[in-house]
PDB file of C-alpha atoms in Angstrom:
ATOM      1  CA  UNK A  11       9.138   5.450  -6.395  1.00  0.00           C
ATOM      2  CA  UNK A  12      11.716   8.059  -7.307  1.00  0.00           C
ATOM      3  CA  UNK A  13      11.829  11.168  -5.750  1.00  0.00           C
ATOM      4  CA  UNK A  14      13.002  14.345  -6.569  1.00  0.00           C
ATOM      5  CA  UNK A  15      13.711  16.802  -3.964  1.00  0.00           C
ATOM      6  CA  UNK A  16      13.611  20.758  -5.105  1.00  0.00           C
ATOM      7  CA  UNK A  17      15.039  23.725  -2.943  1.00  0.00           C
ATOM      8  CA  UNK A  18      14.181  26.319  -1.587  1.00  0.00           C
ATOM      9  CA  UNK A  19      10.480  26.009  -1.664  1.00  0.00           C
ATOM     10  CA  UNK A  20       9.831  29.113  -1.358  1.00  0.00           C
ATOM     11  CA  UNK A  21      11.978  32.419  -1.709  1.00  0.00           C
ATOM     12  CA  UNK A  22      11.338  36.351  -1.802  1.00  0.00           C
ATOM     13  CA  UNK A  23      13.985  38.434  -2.741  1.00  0.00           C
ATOM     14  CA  UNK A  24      14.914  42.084  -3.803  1.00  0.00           C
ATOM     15  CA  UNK A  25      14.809  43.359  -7.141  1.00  0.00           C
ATOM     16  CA  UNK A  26      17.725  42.839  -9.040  1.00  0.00           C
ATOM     17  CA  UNK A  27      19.518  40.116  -7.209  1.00  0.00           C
ATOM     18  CA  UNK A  28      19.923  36.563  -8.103  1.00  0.00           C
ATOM     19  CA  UNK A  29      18.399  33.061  -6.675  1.00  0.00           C
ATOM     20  CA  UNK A  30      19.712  30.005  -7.127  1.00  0.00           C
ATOM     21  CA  UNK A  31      16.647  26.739  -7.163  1.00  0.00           C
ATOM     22  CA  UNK A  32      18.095  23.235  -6.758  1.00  0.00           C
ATOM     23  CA  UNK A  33      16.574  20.155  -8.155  1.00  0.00           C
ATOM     24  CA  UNK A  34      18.199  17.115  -7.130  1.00  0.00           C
ATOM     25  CA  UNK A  35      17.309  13.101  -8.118  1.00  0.00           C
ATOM     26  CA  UNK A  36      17.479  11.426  -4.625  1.00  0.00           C
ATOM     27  CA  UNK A  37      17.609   7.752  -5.438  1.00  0.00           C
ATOM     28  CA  UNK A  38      18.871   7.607  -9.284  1.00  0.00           C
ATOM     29  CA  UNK A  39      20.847   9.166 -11.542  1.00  0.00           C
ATOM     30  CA  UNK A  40      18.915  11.827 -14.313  1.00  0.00           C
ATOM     31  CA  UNK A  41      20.981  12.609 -17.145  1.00  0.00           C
ATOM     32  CA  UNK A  42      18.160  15.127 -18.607  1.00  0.00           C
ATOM     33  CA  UNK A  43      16.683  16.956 -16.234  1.00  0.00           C
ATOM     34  CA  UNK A  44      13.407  19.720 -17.330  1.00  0.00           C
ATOM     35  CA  UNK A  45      13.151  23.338 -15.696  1.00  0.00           C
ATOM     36  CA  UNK A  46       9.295  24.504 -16.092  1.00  0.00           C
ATOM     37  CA  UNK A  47       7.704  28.070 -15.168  1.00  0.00           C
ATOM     38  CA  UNK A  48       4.371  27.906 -14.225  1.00  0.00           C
ATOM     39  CA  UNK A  49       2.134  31.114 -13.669  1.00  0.00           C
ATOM     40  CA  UNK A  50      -1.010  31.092 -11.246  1.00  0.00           C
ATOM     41  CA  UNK A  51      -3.687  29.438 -12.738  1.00  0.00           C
ATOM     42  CA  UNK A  52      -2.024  28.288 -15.865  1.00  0.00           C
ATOM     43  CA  UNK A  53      -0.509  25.709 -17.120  1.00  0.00           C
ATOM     44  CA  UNK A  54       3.456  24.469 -17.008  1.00  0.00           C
ATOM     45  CA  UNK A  55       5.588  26.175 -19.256  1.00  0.00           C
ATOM     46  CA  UNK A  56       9.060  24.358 -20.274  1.00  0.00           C
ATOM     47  CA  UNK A  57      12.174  27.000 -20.129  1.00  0.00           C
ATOM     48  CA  UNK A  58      14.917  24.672 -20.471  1.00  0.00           C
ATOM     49  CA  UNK A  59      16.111  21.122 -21.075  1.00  0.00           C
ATOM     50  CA  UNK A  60      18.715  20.594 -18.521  1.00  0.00           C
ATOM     51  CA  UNK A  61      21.902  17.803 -20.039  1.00  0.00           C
ATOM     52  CA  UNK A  62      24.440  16.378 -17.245  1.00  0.00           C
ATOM     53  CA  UNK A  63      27.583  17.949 -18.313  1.00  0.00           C
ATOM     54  CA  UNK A  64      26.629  20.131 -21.620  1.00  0.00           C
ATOM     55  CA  UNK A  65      24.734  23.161 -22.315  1.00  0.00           C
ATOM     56  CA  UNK A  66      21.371  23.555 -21.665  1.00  0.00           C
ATOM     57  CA  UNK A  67      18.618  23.791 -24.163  1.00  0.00           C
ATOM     58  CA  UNK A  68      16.472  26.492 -23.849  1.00  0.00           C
ATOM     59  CA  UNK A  69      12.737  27.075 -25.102  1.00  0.00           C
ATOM     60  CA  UNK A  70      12.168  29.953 -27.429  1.00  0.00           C
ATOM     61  CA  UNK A  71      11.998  33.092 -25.987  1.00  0.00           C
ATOM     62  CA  UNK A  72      13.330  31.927 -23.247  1.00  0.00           C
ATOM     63  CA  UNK A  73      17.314  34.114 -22.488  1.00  0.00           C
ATOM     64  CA  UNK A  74      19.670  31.867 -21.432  1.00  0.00           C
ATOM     65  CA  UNK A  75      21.652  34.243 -19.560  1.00  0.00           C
ATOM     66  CA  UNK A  76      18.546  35.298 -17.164  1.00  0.00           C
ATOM     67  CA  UNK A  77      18.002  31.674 -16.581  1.00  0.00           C
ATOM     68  CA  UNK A  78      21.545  30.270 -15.744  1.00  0.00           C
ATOM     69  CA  UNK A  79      20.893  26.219 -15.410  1.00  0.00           C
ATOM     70  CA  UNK A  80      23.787  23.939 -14.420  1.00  0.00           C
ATOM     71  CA  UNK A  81      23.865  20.655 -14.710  1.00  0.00           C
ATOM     72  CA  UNK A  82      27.096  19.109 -12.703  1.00  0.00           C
ATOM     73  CA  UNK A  83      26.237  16.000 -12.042  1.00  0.00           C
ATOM     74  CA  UNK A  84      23.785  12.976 -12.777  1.00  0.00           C
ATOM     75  CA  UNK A  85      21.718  14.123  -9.736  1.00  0.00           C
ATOM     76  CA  UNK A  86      21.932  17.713  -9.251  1.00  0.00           C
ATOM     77  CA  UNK A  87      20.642  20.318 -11.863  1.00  0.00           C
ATOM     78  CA  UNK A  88      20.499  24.010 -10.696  1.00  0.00           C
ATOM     79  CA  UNK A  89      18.569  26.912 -12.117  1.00  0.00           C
ATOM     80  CA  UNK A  90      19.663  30.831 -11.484  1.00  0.00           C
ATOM     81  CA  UNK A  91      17.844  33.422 -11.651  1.00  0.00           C
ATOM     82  CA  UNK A  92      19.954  36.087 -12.362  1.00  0.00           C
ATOM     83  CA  UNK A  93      18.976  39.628 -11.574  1.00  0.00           C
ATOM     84  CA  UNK A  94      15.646  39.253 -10.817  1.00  0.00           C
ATOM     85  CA  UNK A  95      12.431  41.859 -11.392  1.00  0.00           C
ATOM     86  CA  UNK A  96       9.166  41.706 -10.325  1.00  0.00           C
ATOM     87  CA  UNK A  97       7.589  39.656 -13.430  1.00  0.00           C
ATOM     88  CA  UNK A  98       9.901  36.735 -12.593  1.00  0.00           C
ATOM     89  CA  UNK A  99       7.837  35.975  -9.917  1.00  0.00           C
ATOM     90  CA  UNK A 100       6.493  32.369 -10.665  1.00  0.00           C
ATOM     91  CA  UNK A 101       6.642  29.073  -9.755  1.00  0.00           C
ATOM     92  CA  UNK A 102       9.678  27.131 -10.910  1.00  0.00           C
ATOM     93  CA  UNK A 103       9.103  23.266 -11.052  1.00  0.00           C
ATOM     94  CA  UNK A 104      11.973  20.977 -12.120  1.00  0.00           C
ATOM     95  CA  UNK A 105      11.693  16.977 -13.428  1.00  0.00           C
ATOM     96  CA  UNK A 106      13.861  14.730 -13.732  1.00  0.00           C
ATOM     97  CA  UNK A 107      13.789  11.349 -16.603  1.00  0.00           C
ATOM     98  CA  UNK A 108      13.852   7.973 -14.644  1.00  0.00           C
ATOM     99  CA  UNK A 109      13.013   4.994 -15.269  1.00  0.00           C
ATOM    100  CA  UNK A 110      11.210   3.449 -18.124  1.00  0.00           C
ATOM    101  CA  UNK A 111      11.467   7.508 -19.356  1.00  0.00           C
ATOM    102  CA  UNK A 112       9.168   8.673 -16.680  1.00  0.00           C
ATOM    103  CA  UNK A 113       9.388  12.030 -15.736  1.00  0.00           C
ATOM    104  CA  UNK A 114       9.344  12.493 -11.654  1.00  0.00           C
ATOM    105  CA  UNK A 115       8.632  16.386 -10.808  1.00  0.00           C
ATOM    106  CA  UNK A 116      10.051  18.183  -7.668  1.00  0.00           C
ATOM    107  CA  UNK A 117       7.513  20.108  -5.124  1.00  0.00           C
ATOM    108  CA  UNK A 118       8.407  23.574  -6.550  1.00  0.00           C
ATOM    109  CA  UNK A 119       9.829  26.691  -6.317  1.00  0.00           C
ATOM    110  CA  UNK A 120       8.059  29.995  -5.417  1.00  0.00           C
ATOM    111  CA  UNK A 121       9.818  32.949  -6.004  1.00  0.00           C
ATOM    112  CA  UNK A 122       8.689  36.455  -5.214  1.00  0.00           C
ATOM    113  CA  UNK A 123      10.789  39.077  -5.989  1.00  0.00           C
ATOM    114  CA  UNK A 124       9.649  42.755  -4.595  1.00  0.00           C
TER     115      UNK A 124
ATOM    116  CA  UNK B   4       2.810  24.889 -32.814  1.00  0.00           C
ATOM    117  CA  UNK B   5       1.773  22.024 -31.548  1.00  0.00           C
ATOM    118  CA  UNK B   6      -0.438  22.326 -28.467  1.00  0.00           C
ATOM    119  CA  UNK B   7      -2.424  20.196 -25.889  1.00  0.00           C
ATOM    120  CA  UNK B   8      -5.841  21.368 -24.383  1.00  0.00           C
ATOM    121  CA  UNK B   9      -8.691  20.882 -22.637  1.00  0.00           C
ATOM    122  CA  UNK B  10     -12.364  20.750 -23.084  1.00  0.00           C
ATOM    123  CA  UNK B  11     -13.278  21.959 -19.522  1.00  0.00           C
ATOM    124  CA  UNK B  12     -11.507  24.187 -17.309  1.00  0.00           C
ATOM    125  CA  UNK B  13     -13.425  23.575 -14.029  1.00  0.00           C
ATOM    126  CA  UNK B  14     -15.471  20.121 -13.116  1.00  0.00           C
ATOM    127  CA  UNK B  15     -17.603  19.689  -9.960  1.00  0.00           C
ATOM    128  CA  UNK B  16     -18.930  16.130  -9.021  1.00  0.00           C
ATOM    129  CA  UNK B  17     -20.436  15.208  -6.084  1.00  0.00           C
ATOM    130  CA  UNK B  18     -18.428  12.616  -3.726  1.00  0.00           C
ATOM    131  CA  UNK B  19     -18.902   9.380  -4.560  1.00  0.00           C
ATOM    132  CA  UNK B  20     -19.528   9.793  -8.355  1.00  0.00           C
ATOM    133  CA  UNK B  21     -17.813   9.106 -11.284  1.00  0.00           C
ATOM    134  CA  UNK B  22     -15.353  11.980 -12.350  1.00  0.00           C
ATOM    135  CA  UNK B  23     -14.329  12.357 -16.251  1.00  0.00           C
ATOM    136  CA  UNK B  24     -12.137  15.123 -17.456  1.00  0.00           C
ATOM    137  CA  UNK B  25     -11.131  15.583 -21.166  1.00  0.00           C
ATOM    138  CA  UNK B  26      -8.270  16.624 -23.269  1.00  0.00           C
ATOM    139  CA  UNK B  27      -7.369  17.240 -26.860  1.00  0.00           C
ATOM    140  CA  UNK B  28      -3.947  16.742 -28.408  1.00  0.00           C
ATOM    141  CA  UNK B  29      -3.018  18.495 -31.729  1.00  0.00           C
ATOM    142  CA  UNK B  30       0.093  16.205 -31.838  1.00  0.00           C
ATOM    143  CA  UNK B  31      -0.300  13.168 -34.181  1.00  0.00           C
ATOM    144  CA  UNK B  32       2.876  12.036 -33.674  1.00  0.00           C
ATOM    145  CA  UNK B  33       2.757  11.859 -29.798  1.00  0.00           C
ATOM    146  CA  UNK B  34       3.590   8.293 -28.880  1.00  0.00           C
ATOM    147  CA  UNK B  35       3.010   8.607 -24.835  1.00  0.00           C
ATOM    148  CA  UNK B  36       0.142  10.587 -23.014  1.00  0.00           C
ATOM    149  CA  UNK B  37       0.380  11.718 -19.006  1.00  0.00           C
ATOM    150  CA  UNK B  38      -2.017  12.882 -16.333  1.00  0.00           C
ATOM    151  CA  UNK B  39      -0.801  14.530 -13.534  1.00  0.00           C
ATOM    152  CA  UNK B  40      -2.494  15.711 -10.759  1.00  0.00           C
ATOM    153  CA  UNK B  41      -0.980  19.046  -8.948  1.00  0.00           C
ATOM    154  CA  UNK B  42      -2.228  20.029  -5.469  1.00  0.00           C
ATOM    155  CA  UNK B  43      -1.779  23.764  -4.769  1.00  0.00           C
ATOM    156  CA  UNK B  44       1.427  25.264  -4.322  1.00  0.00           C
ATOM    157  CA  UNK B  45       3.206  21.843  -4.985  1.00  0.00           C
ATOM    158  CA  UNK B  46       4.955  20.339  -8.079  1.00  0.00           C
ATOM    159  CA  UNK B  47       2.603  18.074 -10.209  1.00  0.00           C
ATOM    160  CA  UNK B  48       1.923  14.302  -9.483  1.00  0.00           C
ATOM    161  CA  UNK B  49       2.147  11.204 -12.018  1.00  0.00           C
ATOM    162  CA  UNK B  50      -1.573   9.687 -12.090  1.00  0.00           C
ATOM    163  CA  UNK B  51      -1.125   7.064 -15.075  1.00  0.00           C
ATOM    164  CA  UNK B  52       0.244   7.035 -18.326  1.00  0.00           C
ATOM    165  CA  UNK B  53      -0.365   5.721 -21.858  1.00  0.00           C
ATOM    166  CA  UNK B  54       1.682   4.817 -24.906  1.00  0.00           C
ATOM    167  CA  UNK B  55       0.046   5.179 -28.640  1.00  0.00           C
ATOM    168  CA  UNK B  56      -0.080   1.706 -29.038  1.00  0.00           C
ATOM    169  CA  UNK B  57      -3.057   1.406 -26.203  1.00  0.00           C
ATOM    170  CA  UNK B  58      -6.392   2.693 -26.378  1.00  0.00           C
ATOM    171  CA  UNK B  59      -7.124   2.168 -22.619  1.00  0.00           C
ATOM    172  CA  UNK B  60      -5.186   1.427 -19.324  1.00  0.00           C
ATOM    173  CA  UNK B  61      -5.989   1.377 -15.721  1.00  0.00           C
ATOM    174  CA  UNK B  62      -4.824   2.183 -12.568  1.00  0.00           C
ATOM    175  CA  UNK B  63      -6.310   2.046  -9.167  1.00  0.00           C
ATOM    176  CA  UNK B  64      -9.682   3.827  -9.052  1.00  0.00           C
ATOM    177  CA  UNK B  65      -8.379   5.811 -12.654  1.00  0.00           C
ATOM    178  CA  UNK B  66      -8.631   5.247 -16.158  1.00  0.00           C
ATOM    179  CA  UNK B  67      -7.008   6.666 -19.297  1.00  0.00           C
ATOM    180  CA  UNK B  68      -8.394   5.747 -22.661  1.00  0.00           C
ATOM    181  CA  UNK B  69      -7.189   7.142 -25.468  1.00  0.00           C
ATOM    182  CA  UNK B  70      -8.671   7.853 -29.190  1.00  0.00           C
ATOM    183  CA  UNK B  71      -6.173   8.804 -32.023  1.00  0.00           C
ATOM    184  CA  UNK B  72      -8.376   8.500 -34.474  1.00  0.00           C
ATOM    185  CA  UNK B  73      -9.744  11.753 -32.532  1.00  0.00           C
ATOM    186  CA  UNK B  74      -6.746  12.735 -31.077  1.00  0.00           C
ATOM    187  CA  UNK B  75      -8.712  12.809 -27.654  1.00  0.00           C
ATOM    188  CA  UNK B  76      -7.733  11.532 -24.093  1.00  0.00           C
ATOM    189  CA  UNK B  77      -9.573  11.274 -21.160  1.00  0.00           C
ATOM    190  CA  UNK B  78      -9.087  10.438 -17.381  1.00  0.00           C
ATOM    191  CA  UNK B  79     -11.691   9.061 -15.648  1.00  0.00           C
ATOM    192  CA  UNK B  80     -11.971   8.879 -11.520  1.00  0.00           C
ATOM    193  CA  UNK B  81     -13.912   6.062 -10.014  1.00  0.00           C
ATOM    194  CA  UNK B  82     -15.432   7.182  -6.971  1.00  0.00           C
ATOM    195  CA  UNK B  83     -14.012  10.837  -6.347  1.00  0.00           C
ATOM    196  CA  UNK B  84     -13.223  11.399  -2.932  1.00  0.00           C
ATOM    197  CA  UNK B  85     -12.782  14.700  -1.469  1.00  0.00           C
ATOM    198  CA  UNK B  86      -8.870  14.188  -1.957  1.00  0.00           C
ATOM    199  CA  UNK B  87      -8.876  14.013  -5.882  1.00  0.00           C
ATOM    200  CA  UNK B  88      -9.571  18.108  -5.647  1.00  0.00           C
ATOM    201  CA  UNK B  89      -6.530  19.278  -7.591  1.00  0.00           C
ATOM    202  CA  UNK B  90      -5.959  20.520 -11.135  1.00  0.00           C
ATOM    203  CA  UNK B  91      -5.432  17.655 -13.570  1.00  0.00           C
ATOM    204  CA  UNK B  92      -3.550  18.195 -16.354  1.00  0.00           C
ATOM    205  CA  UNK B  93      -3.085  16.023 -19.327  1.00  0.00           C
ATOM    206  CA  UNK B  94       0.693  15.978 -20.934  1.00  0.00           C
ATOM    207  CA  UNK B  95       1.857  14.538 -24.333  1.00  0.00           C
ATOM    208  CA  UNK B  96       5.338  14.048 -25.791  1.00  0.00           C
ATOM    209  CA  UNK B  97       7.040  12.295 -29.089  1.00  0.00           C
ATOM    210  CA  UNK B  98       9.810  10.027 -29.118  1.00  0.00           C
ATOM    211  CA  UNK B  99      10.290  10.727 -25.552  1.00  0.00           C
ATOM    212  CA  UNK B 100      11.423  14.358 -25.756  1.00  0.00           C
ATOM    213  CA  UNK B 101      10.240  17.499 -23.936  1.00  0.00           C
ATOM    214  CA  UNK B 102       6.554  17.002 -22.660  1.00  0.00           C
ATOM    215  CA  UNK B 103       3.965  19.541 -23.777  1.00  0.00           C
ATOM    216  CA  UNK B 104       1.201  20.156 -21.100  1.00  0.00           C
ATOM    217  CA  UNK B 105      -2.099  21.344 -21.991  1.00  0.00           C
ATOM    218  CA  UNK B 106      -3.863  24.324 -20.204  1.00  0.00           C
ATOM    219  CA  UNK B 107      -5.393  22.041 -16.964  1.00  0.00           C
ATOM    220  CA  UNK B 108      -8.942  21.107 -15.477  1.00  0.00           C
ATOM    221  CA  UNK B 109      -9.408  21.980 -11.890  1.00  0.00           C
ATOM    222  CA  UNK B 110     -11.794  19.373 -10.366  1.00  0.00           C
ATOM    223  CA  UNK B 111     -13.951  20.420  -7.155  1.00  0.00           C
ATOM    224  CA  UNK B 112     -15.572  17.887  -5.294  1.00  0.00           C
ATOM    225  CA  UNK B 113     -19.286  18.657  -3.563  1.00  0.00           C
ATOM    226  CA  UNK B 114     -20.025  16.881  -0.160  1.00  0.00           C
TER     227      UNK B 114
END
């Protein structure tokens, strides 16, 4: 089936600085790709709908320039975190649209930021 | 707006049994349903899916049925084995857009 592979897994970083989560479609090509922040316990949140070379579309109350996303090619969508604080700690999950409009999820991001 | 949820947060079922977890869709339009199962700390997992146009469909050892009339979907486990422990969650979009996920059932399995 198709697999999408997500990076880094896991991160901890310092206030204020910025991370950078890769989500990349190993064996086909995603035009769309979906950024989702889930919290412990809850449910998956959609941020952003991620479009292979235009703008993002973010959620509402979502700030665009906090959450930096990338698209650059048909298998590579990047979301950046940009001066991070304590309550952006989460878990950042990406999907990508295959086949048939199926959506394939990566394994996750965990980011802790002290 | 438009939400998804579920009847039960938590389910325990003894191994071997039959495992059923709800969901309710406020969504009349949604044309395709989703359960995924996520394992902690990991990125959610396809189980089966549905379009509108089905009232049941089944997969190995799962089955989704679905009632618009209702607006109510279910997934039901034949057999739970000590590996189905996850969270399920039950996921709903229209026209193929963004997919809305509702709040999540965490299943336990007893010995």
């Amino acid at each position: 089936g198709a697999v999408v592979s997500q990076h880094p897994s896991r991160v901890i970083c310092k206030s204020g600085t910025s991370v950078k989560i890769e989500c990349r479609s190993l064996d086909f090509q995603a035009t769309t790709m979906f950024w989702y922040r889930q919290f412990p316990k809850q449910s998956l949140m959609l941020m952003a709908t991620s479009n292979e070379g235009s703008k993002a579309t973010y959620e509402q109350g979502v700030e665009k320039d906090k959450f930096l996303i990338n698209h650059a090619s048909l298998t590579l969508s990047t979301l950046t975190v940009t001066s991070a604080h304590p309550e952006d700690s989460s878990f950042y999950i990406c999907s990508a649209r295959g086949e048939e409009q199926k959506l394939f999820f990566g394994s996750g991001t965990q980011l802790s930021v002290l | 707006g438009e939400s998804v949820g579920l009847h039960l947060p938590t389910l325990s079922v003894q191994e071997g049994d039959n495992s059923i977890i709800n969901c309710a869709y406020s969504n009349s339009a949604s044309d395709y349903f989703i359960w995924y199962k996520q394992e902690s700390g990991k990125g959610p997992q396809f189980i089966i899916d549905i379009r509108s146009n089905m009232d049941k469909r089944q997969g190995q050892r799962v089955t989704v049925l679905l009632n618009k009339t209702v607006k109510h979907l279910s997934l039901q486990i034949a057999a739970t084995q000590p590996g189905d422990s996850a969270v399920y969650f039950c996921a709903e979009t229209e026209g193929a857009q963004k997919l809305v996920f509702g709040q999540g059932t965490r299943l336990t399995i007893n010995p």
